[in-house]
């Protein structure tokens, strides 16, 4: 490509070369050094600290597996792990299914101007305080809250989702649904209209078109959306505390407790590292699922 | 009404319900921040500004707001510079290990904030930054820089790489080219990223919650208040945060929108 460039480049002199190098260093080094120092190193430090010990309330550099053995063998950790994984998976699935009809309507039925407006509206929740939104949700569901005030005259019993896994999932949906609708809408918007029309012309019914044409062609985007929902829910702290009542605890609650009250940073680090490894495995698996059979299909 | 129209109507109604679910907490926050009653329930207790008066009279909330603003301004300046630099490097150069370079800069938002928070706390504890506003800023820059990079990179995709080479061959130094051509071209994206990264920082609560110590930011104050009893003051703070963040986001959106339209005209 550079051979075809319409602007020939003159051979640079030695001093010009040094100046070019300084120039390149000025732009490339700051972001690299900053993220190395304050992102990579802290995460590396987190891993290293899982091998440290706490001796008479003081952190001591060490090379012990005790923290790993303690956490991995602890019943409360295993329960929390399974519970968190299950709730995050359920949230990804629920959010995907709840979002799909709405995303479908936005991508295929609504006018472009309406769609643009709704897409902008979906960005709004990201810039409202998430803890405040959870607080509001709590109020909605509280025994004297709006939802019960509305449904009780209708003869429907008081709903009690607060301080239960259901409450946590509702909170996870508050967190993930805007993003999932947004990503699904983009994914469905990229499905070639010609494919959809061809399916219709060949006598394919609406539901069959969705299942055999639209979903497979938007598969990558749909899976990416579900993955983001899983990642967000898996790491969230606010919903399980304020809507789930911390019972049973999720992994993020374990981390916060170990750090804030237990002051056992090495054990918290073990939980954090296990979470990161889990997320890497889940993301790799989901990407394999998203791109895996693509070649075989064509 | 045939089957197709009613199905259409049903889908649109369903979409409306999904948006109601998403926006109910936001709307109720704003509505009940003006409610005269202590407990947010129906019917509405009448219009009142007392909760706003209460939060502006609360010294801890004022300090939180001040800390949040300081951190947001510092974060947006540093993150935008780093994001611009990384985007320019990605646009301009090809080198060995570029994928790794881009990954290191762009990956932080994929790590759960609770983990970033612990990592930040333990690391900053070692180097004496934890509990300081500098410590919070450092964490927020890590999280916000990728957003700045994405915004600037999208803008740079529209800049013909030959324009820079032409300027160099006409005798302009790389420095003169970047200040005279690249930065002016990217200005809308740079300003948008200033606002967006400020909003990201202003709303972030998990990293700040771990790192802040006594120097609480506003969202951390909210988190602490949530532990207590029902308080309409949280609604007032929420509405305030909403107003500040949305002002920043709408400003960013307008800047990007304007540059987008100008591009369309040029093309």
Coordinates of C-alpha atoms in Angstrom, one line a residue:
Chain A
X1 CA 0.0 0.0 0.0
X2 CA 2.8 2.4 0.9
X3 CA 4.3 1.9 -2.6
X4 CA 1.2 3.3 -4.1
X5 CA 1.2 6.3 -1.8
X6 CA 0.8 9.4 -3.9
X7 CA 3.1 11.4 -1.6
X8 CA 6.8 10.2 -1.9
X9 CA 8.7 10.3 1.3
X10 CA 12.2 11.9 1.4
X11 CA 15.0 10.0 3.0
X12 CA 15.3 11.4 6.5
X13 CA 18.6 12.8 7.9
X14 CA 20.1 11.4 11.1
X15 CA 18.9 14.3 13.3
X16 CA 15.4 14.1 11.7
X17 CA 15.4 10.4 12.6
X18 CA 16.2 11.2 16.2
X19 CA 13.5 13.8 16.3
X20 CA 11.0 11.3 14.8
X21 CA 12.0 8.8 17.5
X22 CA 11.5 11.4 20.3
X23 CA 8.1 12.2 18.7
X24 CA 7.0 8.6 18.6
X25 CA 8.2 8.1 22.2
X26 CA 6.3 11.2 23.4
X27 CA 3.0 9.8 22.2
X28 CA 3.4 6.0 22.7
X29 CA 5.1 5.9 26.1
X30 CA 2.7 7.8 28.4
X31 CA -0.4 5.6 27.9
X32 CA 1.7 2.5 28.0
X33 CA 3.6 3.5 31.2
X34 CA 0.4 4.7 32.9
X35 CA -1.6 1.5 32.2
X36 CA 1.5 -0.7 33.0
X37 CA 2.0 1.1 36.3
X38 CA -1.6 1.4 37.4
X39 CA -3.4 -1.4 35.7
X40 CA -1.0 -4.3 34.9
X41 CA 1.2 -3.9 38.0
X42 CA -1.7 -3.7 40.5
X43 CA -3.3 -6.8 39.0
X44 CA 0.1 -8.6 39.1
X45 CA 0.5 -7.4 42.7
X46 CA -2.9 -8.9 43.4
X47 CA -1.8 -12.3 42.1
X48 CA 1.5 -12.1 44.1
X49 CA -0.4 -11.1 47.2
X50 CA -2.4 -14.4 47.1
X51 CA 0.8 -16.0 48.3
X52 CA 1.4 -13.6 51.2
X53 CA 0.5 -14.2 54.8
X54 CA -1.0 -12.1 57.5
X55 CA 1.1 -12.3 60.7
X56 CA -0.3 -10.6 63.8
X57 CA -2.5 -8.4 61.6
X58 CA 0.4 -7.3 59.4
X59 CA 0.8 -8.2 55.7
X60 CA 4.0 -10.2 55.2
X61 CA 5.5 -11.0 51.8
X62 CA 5.6 -14.8 51.7
X63 CA 5.4 -17.8 49.4
X64 CA 2.6 -19.7 51.0
X65 CA -0.3 -21.6 49.4
X66 CA -2.3 -21.3 52.6
X67 CA -4.7 -18.6 51.3
X68 CA -5.4 -20.7 48.2
X69 CA -5.9 -23.8 50.2
X70 CA -8.1 -22.1 52.7
X71 CA -10.4 -20.3 50.2
X72 CA -10.7 -23.2 47.7
X73 CA -11.6 -25.6 50.6
X74 CA -14.0 -23.2 52.3
X75 CA -17.6 -24.2 52.0
X76 CA -18.8 -20.6 52.1
X77 CA -16.5 -19.8 49.1
X78 CA -17.8 -22.8 47.1
X79 CA -21.4 -21.9 47.8
X80 CA -20.8 -18.2 46.9
X81 CA -19.0 -19.2 43.7
X82 CA -21.8 -21.5 42.5
X83 CA -24.5 -19.0 43.6
X84 CA -22.8 -16.1 41.9
X85 CA -22.1 -18.1 38.7
X86 CA -25.7 -19.3 38.6
X87 CA -27.2 -15.9 39.1
X88 CA -25.0 -14.2 36.6
X89 CA -25.8 -17.0 34.0
X90 CA -29.5 -16.7 34.7
X91 CA -29.2 -12.9 34.3
X92 CA -27.5 -13.2 31.0
X93 CA -30.2 -15.6 29.7
X94 CA -33.1 -13.6 31.1
X95 CA -31.7 -10.3 29.9
X96 CA -31.2 -11.7 26.4
X97 CA -34.7 -13.1 26.2
X98 CA -36.4 -10.0 27.7
X99 CA -34.4 -7.7 25.5
X100 CA -34.9 -9.6 22.2
X101 CA -38.4 -8.5 21.2
X102 CA -37.6 -4.9 22.1
X103 CA -34.4 -5.0 20.1
X104 CA -36.2 -6.7 17.2
X105 CA -38.8 -3.9 17.3
X106 CA -36.1 -1.2 17.4
X107 CA -34.1 -2.7 14.6
X108 CA -36.9 -3.8 12.2
X109 CA -40.1 -1.9 13.0
X110 CA -39.3 1.6 14.3
X111 CA -38.4 4.6 12.1
X112 CA -34.7 5.4 12.0
X113 CA -35.3 8.7 13.9
X114 CA -37.2 6.9 16.7
X115 CA -34.5 4.3 16.8
X116 CA -31.7 6.9 17.1
X117 CA -33.6 8.6 19.9
X118 CA -34.2 5.3 21.8
X119 CA -30.5 4.3 21.3
X120 CA -29.5 7.6 22.9
X121 CA -32.0 7.0 25.7
X122 CA -30.3 3.6 26.4
X123 CA -27.0 5.4 27.0
X124 CA -28.6 7.6 29.7
X125 CA -28.7 4.9 32.4
X126 CA -24.9 4.5 32.2
X127 CA -24.6 8.1 33.4
X128 CA -27.0 8.0 36.3
X129 CA -25.7 6.9 39.6
X130 CA -26.2 3.1 39.6
X131 CA -26.4 2.8 43.5
X132 CA -29.2 5.5 43.4
X133 CA -31.0 3.4 40.7
X134 CA -30.8 0.4 43.0
X135 CA -32.0 2.4 45.9
X136 CA -35.0 3.5 43.8
X137 CA -35.7 -0.1 42.9
X138 CA -35.6 -1.0 46.5
X139 CA -38.2 1.6 47.2
X140 CA -40.4 0.3 44.4
X141 CA -40.4 -3.2 45.9
X142 CA -40.5 -2.3 49.6
X143 CA -43.6 -3.6 51.5
X144 CA -45.3 -0.1 51.4
X145 CA -43.7 0.7 48.1
X146 CA -45.2 1.7 44.8
X147 CA -45.6 -1.8 43.3
X148 CA -47.5 -3.2 46.3
X149 CA -49.6 0.0 46.5
X150 CA -50.6 -0.5 42.8
X151 CA -51.3 -4.3 42.8
X152 CA -52.9 -4.7 46.2
X153 CA -56.2 -3.0 45.2
X154 CA -56.2 -5.4 42.2
X155 CA -56.3 -8.3 44.7
X156 CA -52.8 -9.4 44.0
X157 CA -50.9 -10.4 47.1
X158 CA -48.0 -8.3 48.3
X159 CA -44.8 -9.2 46.4
X160 CA -41.7 -9.6 48.4
X161 CA -38.6 -9.9 46.3
X162 CA -36.4 -7.8 48.6
X163 CA -33.6 -9.7 50.4
X164 CA -33.9 -12.7 48.2
X165 CA -32.1 -14.0 45.1
X166 CA -35.0 -12.7 43.0
X167 CA -34.2 -9.2 44.3
X168 CA -30.6 -9.6 43.2
X169 CA -31.6 -10.7 39.8
X170 CA -34.0 -7.7 39.4
X171 CA -31.0 -5.5 40.3
X172 CA -28.8 -7.3 37.8
X173 CA -31.4 -6.7 35.1
X174 CA -31.5 -3.0 36.1
X175 CA -27.8 -3.0 35.5
X176 CA -27.6 -5.1 32.3
X177 CA -30.8 -4.6 30.4
X178 CA -29.9 -1.2 28.8
X179 CA -26.6 -2.6 27.5
X180 CA -28.1 -5.8 26.2
X181 CA -30.9 -4.0 24.3
X182 CA -28.3 -1.6 22.9
X183 CA -25.9 -4.4 21.7
X184 CA -28.8 -6.6 20.4
X185 CA -30.2 -3.6 18.4
X186 CA -26.8 -3.0 16.8
X187 CA -26.5 -6.7 16.0
X188 CA -29.9 -7.0 14.5
X189 CA -29.4 -3.7 12.6
X190 CA -26.5 -5.4 10.8
X191 CA -28.5 -8.3 9.6
X192 CA -28.8 -7.9 5.8
X193 CA -32.3 -6.8 4.9
X194 CA -32.0 -8.8 1.6
X195 CA -31.6 -12.0 3.6
X196 CA -34.8 -11.3 5.5
X197 CA -36.7 -10.4 2.4
X198 CA -35.4 -13.5 0.6
X199 CA -36.7 -15.6 3.5
X200 CA -40.1 -14.0 3.2
X201 CA -40.3 -14.4 -0.5
X202 CA -39.5 -18.1 -0.2
X203 CA -42.5 -18.4 2.1
X204 CA -40.7 -18.5 5.4
X205 CA -43.1 -17.5 8.3
X206 CA -42.2 -14.7 10.6
X207 CA -41.2 -16.9 13.6
X208 CA -39.2 -19.2 11.3
X209 CA -37.4 -16.2 9.7
X210 CA -36.4 -15.0 13.1
X211 CA -35.2 -18.4 14.2
X212 CA -33.4 -19.6 11.0
X213 CA -32.3 -16.3 9.4
X214 CA -32.2 -13.4 11.9
X215 CA -30.8 -15.1 15.0
X216 CA -28.1 -17.0 13.2
X217 CA -26.9 -14.0 11.3
X218 CA -26.9 -11.8 14.4
X219 CA -25.4 -14.6 16.5
X220 CA -22.1 -12.9 17.3
X221 CA -23.7 -9.7 18.5
X222 CA -26.3 -11.6 20.5
X223 CA -23.7 -13.7 22.2
X224 CA -21.5 -10.7 22.9
X225 CA -24.5 -9.0 24.6
X226 CA -25.2 -12.0 26.8
X227 CA -21.5 -12.2 27.7
X228 CA -21.4 -8.6 28.8
X229 CA -24.5 -9.2 30.9
X230 CA -22.8 -12.1 32.5
X231 CA -19.6 -10.2 33.2
X232 CA -21.4 -7.2 34.7
X233 CA -23.7 -9.3 36.9
X234 CA -20.8 -11.6 38.0
X235 CA -18.8 -8.6 39.3
X236 CA -21.6 -6.5 40.6
X237 CA -21.6 -5.6 44.3
X238 CA -24.5 -3.2 44.7
X239 CA -27.5 -5.3 43.7
X240 CA -26.7 -8.4 45.8
X241 CA -26.2 -6.1 48.9
X242 CA -29.1 -3.7 48.6
X243 CA -31.7 -5.9 46.8
X244 CA -30.5 -9.3 47.8
X245 CA -29.8 -8.4 51.4
X246 CA -26.3 -10.0 51.2
X247 CA -27.8 -13.4 51.7
X248 CA -26.4 -15.6 50.5
X249 CA -23.2 -13.6 49.8
X250 CA -21.9 -13.3 46.2
X251 CA -18.1 -13.3 45.4
X252 CA -18.0 -9.5 45.3
X253 CA -19.5 -9.4 48.8
X254 CA -16.9 -11.9 50.0
X255 CA -14.1 -9.6 48.6
X256 CA -15.6 -6.5 50.1
X257 CA -16.0 -8.2 53.5
X258 CA -12.5 -9.6 53.5
X259 CA -11.1 -6.2 52.7
X260 CA -13.3 -3.8 54.6
X261 CA -14.0 -5.7 57.8
X262 CA -11.8 -8.8 57.8
X263 CA -8.8 -6.9 56.6
X264 CA -7.5 -10.1 55.0
X265 CA -6.3 -8.8 51.7
X266 CA -4.5 -12.0 50.6
X267 CA -7.7 -14.0 50.9
X268 CA -9.7 -11.3 49.1
X269 CA -7.0 -11.4 46.4
X270 CA -7.5 -15.2 46.0
X271 CA -11.3 -14.6 45.4
X272 CA -10.5 -11.8 43.0
X273 CA -8.0 -13.9 41.0
X274 CA -10.5 -16.8 40.8
X275 CA -13.1 -14.3 39.5
X276 CA -10.7 -13.1 36.8
X277 CA -9.8 -16.6 35.7
X278 CA -13.5 -17.5 35.6
X279 CA -14.3 -14.5 33.5
X280 CA -11.4 -15.2 31.1
X281 CA -12.7 -18.8 30.6
X282 CA -16.3 -17.7 30.1
X283 CA -15.3 -15.0 27.6
X284 CA -13.1 -17.4 25.7
X285 CA -15.9 -20.0 25.6
X286 CA -18.5 -17.5 24.5
X287 CA -16.2 -16.2 21.7
X288 CA -15.6 -19.7 20.6
X289 CA -19.4 -20.2 20.6
X290 CA -19.9 -17.0 18.7
X291 CA -17.4 -17.6 16.0
X292 CA -17.0 -21.4 16.2
X293 CA -19.3 -22.9 13.6
X294 CA -19.3 -20.0 11.3
X295 CA -16.9 -21.6 8.8
X296 CA -18.8 -24.9 8.8
X297 CA -22.1 -23.1 8.0
X298 CA -20.9 -21.4 4.9
Chain B
X1 CA -57.1 -4.4 12.2
X2 CA -55.3 -7.4 10.6
X3 CA -52.9 -9.8 12.4
X4 CA -49.8 -8.0 11.2
X5 CA -50.7 -4.6 12.6
X6 CA -51.8 -6.0 15.9
X7 CA -48.6 -8.0 16.2
X8 CA -46.7 -4.8 15.4
X9 CA -48.7 -2.9 18.1
X10 CA -48.0 -5.6 20.6
X11 CA -44.3 -5.5 19.9
X12 CA -44.2 -1.7 20.2
X13 CA -46.1 -1.9 23.5
X14 CA -43.7 -4.6 24.8
X15 CA -40.7 -2.3 23.8
X16 CA -42.4 0.5 25.7
X17 CA -42.7 -1.7 28.8
X18 CA -38.9 -2.6 28.6
X19 CA -38.1 1.1 28.6
X20 CA -40.5 1.6 31.5
X21 CA -38.6 -1.0 33.5
X22 CA -35.2 0.7 32.6
X23 CA -36.4 4.2 33.3
X24 CA -38.7 3.7 36.3
X25 CA -35.9 4.0 38.8
X26 CA -34.4 7.1 37.2
X27 CA -37.8 8.8 36.8
X28 CA -38.8 8.0 40.4
X29 CA -35.5 9.3 41.7
X30 CA -36.0 12.7 40.1
X31 CA -39.8 12.8 40.9
X32 CA -39.3 11.9 44.6
X33 CA -36.4 14.2 45.1
X34 CA -39.1 17.0 44.9
X35 CA -41.5 15.1 47.2
X36 CA -42.5 16.8 50.4
X37 CA -43.1 13.5 52.2
X38 CA -40.3 11.6 53.8
X39 CA -41.3 8.2 52.5
X40 CA -41.5 7.9 48.7
X41 CA -45.0 6.5 48.2
X42 CA -48.1 7.3 46.2
X43 CA -49.9 9.6 46.3
X44 CA -47.3 12.3 46.0
X45 CA -46.9 14.5 49.0
X46 CA -46.5 17.8 47.2
X47 CA -43.7 19.8 45.7
X48 CA -40.8 20.7 48.0
X49 CA -37.1 21.6 47.7
X50 CA -36.3 20.6 51.2
X51 CA -34.2 17.6 50.3
X52 CA -32.0 19.8 48.1
X53 CA -31.7 22.3 50.9
X54 CA -30.8 19.4 53.2
X55 CA -28.0 18.1 51.0
X56 CA -26.6 21.6 50.4
X57 CA -26.5 22.1 54.2
X58 CA -24.7 18.8 54.7
X59 CA -21.0 19.4 55.0
X60 CA -20.1 15.7 54.2
X61 CA -22.1 15.9 51.0
X62 CA -20.5 19.2 50.0
X63 CA -17.1 17.7 50.6
X64 CA -18.0 14.7 48.6
X65 CA -19.2 16.8 45.7
X66 CA -16.1 18.9 45.8
X67 CA -13.9 15.8 45.9
X68 CA -15.9 14.3 43.0
X69 CA -15.5 17.4 40.9
X70 CA -11.7 17.7 41.6
X71 CA -11.2 14.0 40.7
X72 CA -13.4 14.3 37.6
X73 CA -11.6 17.3 36.2
X74 CA -8.1 15.8 36.8
X75 CA -9.3 12.4 35.4
X76 CA -10.7 13.9 32.3
X77 CA -7.5 16.0 31.6
X78 CA -5.1 13.0 32.1
X79 CA -7.3 10.3 30.5
X80 CA -8.1 12.5 27.5
X81 CA -4.3 13.1 26.9
X82 CA -3.5 9.4 27.3
X83 CA -6.4 8.3 25.2
X84 CA -5.5 10.7 22.4
X85 CA -1.9 9.6 22.5
X86 CA -2.8 5.9 22.4
X87 CA -5.3 6.5 19.6
X88 CA -2.7 8.5 17.6
X89 CA -0.1 5.7 18.1
X90 CA -2.6 3.1 16.9
X91 CA -3.5 5.3 13.9
X92 CA 0.1 6.3 12.9
X93 CA 2.4 3.4 13.7
X94 CA 2.8 -0.2 12.9
X95 CA 5.2 -2.0 15.3
X96 CA 5.9 -5.3 16.9
X97 CA 3.6 -6.0 19.8
X98 CA 1.0 -3.4 18.8
X99 CA -1.8 -5.8 19.8
X100 CA -0.4 -6.1 23.3
X101 CA 0.1 -2.3 23.5
X102 CA -3.5 -1.6 22.5
X103 CA -4.8 -4.4 24.8
X104 CA -3.0 -3.0 27.8
X105 CA -4.5 0.4 27.2
X106 CA -8.0 -0.7 26.3
X107 CA -8.7 -3.6 28.6
X108 CA -9.5 -2.1 32.1
X109 CA -13.2 -1.7 31.5
X110 CA -13.5 -5.4 31.0
X111 CA -12.2 -6.2 34.5
X112 CA -15.0 -6.0 37.2
X113 CA -14.7 -2.8 39.1
X114 CA -14.7 -4.6 42.4
X115 CA -11.5 -6.3 41.4
X116 CA -9.9 -3.1 40.0
X117 CA -10.9 -1.6 43.4
X118 CA -9.1 -4.2 45.5
X119 CA -6.1 -4.3 43.2
X120 CA -5.9 -0.5 43.3
X121 CA -6.2 -0.5 47.1
X122 CA -3.6 -3.1 47.8
X123 CA -1.2 -1.6 45.3
X124 CA -1.7 2.0 46.3
X125 CA -1.4 1.0 49.9
X126 CA 2.2 0.0 49.2
X127 CA 3.1 3.2 47.5
X128 CA 1.3 5.5 49.9
X129 CA -1.4 6.7 47.5
X130 CA -4.5 5.1 49.1
X131 CA -6.8 7.4 50.8
X132 CA -5.8 10.4 48.7
X133 CA -7.6 12.1 45.9
X134 CA -4.6 11.4 43.7
X135 CA -5.1 7.7 44.4
X136 CA -8.7 7.9 43.3
X137 CA -7.8 9.9 40.2
X138 CA -5.2 7.3 39.3
X139 CA -7.8 4.5 39.3
X140 CA -10.3 6.6 37.4
X141 CA -7.8 7.4 34.7
X142 CA -7.1 3.7 34.2
X143 CA -10.8 3.1 33.7
X144 CA -11.6 6.3 31.6
X145 CA -8.6 6.4 29.3
X146 CA -10.0 3.5 27.1
X147 CA -13.2 5.5 26.5
X148 CA -11.1 8.6 25.4
X149 CA -9.0 6.3 23.1
X150 CA -12.1 4.9 21.5
X151 CA -13.6 8.3 20.8
X152 CA -10.5 9.8 19.3
X153 CA -9.7 6.7 17.3
X154 CA -13.1 6.8 15.6
X155 CA -12.5 10.4 14.6
X156 CA -9.0 9.6 13.3
X157 CA -10.4 6.8 11.1
X158 CA -11.8 9.7 8.9
X159 CA -8.4 11.4 8.6
X160 CA -6.5 10.5 5.4
X161 CA -3.0 9.3 6.5
X162 CA -1.5 11.0 3.4
X163 CA -2.3 14.4 4.7
X164 CA 0.2 14.0 7.5
X165 CA 2.9 12.7 5.1
X166 CA 2.2 15.6 2.7
X167 CA 2.7 18.1 5.5
X168 CA 6.0 16.4 6.5
X169 CA 7.2 16.6 2.9
X170 CA 6.3 20.2 2.7
X171 CA 8.8 20.7 5.5
X172 CA 6.5 20.6 8.6
X173 CA 8.0 18.8 11.5
X174 CA 5.9 16.0 13.1
X175 CA 5.2 18.3 16.0
X176 CA 4.0 21.1 13.8
X177 CA 1.8 18.6 11.9
X178 CA 0.2 17.2 14.9
X179 CA -0.6 20.6 16.4
X180 CA -1.5 22.2 13.1
X181 CA -3.4 19.3 11.5
X182 CA -4.2 16.3 13.7
X183 CA -5.3 18.0 16.9
X184 CA -7.5 20.5 15.2
X185 CA -9.1 17.7 13.2
X186 CA -9.7 15.7 16.3
X187 CA -10.9 18.6 18.5
X188 CA -14.5 17.6 18.6
X189 CA -13.6 14.1 19.7
X190 CA -11.1 15.4 22.2
X191 CA -13.7 17.7 23.7
X192 CA -16.3 15.0 23.7
X193 CA -13.8 12.7 25.5
X194 CA -13.1 15.5 28.1
X195 CA -16.8 15.5 28.9
X196 CA -17.3 11.7 28.7
X197 CA -14.3 10.8 30.9
X198 CA -15.4 13.4 33.4
X199 CA -18.9 11.7 33.5
X200 CA -17.3 8.3 33.9
X201 CA -15.2 9.5 36.8
X202 CA -18.1 11.4 38.4
X203 CA -20.3 8.3 38.5
X204 CA -17.7 5.7 39.5
X205 CA -18.2 4.4 43.0
X206 CA -16.5 1.0 43.4
X207 CA -12.8 2.0 42.9
X208 CA -13.4 5.2 44.9
X209 CA -15.1 3.2 47.6
X210 CA -12.1 1.0 48.1
X211 CA -9.4 3.6 47.7
X212 CA -11.0 6.8 49.1
X213 CA -10.6 6.4 52.9
X214 CA -11.7 9.6 54.5
X215 CA -11.7 11.5 51.2
X216 CA -15.1 10.3 50.0
X217 CA -16.4 11.2 46.6
X218 CA -20.1 11.9 46.2
X219 CA -21.1 8.3 44.9
X220 CA -19.2 6.8 47.8
X221 CA -21.1 9.1 50.2
X222 CA -24.3 7.8 48.6
X223 CA -23.2 4.2 49.1
X224 CA -22.6 5.0 52.8
X225 CA -26.0 6.6 53.1
X226 CA -27.6 3.6 51.5
X227 CA -26.5 1.6 54.5
X228 CA -28.7 3.8 56.7
X229 CA -32.4 4.3 56.7
X230 CA -34.6 5.5 53.9
X231 CA -33.6 9.0 53.0
X232 CA -35.1 11.2 50.3
X233 CA -31.8 13.0 50.3
X234 CA -30.4 10.1 48.2
X235 CA -33.0 11.0 45.6
X236 CA -31.9 14.6 45.6
X237 CA -28.2 13.6 45.2
X238 CA -29.2 11.1 42.5
X239 CA -31.1 13.8 40.6
X240 CA -28.1 16.1 41.0
X241 CA -25.6 13.5 39.7
X242 CA -28.0 12.7 36.9
X243 CA -28.1 16.4 35.9
X244 CA -24.4 16.9 36.0
X245 CA -23.6 13.6 34.1
X246 CA -26.3 14.2 31.5
X247 CA -25.0 17.7 30.8
X248 CA -21.6 16.3 30.2
X249 CA -22.9 13.4 28.0
X250 CA -25.2 15.7 26.0
X251 CA -22.3 18.1 25.5
X252 CA -20.2 15.2 24.3
X253 CA -22.9 14.0 22.0
X254 CA -23.5 17.4 20.5
X255 CA -19.8 17.8 19.7
X256 CA -19.6 14.4 18.1
X257 CA -22.9 15.0 16.3
X258 CA -21.6 18.3 14.9
X259 CA -18.4 16.7 13.6
X260 CA -20.3 13.9 12.1
X261 CA -22.6 16.3 10.2
X262 CA -19.6 18.3 9.0
X263 CA -18.0 15.1 7.7
X264 CA -21.1 14.2 5.8
X265 CA -21.0 17.6 4.2
X266 CA -17.3 17.2 3.2
X267 CA -17.9 13.8 1.8

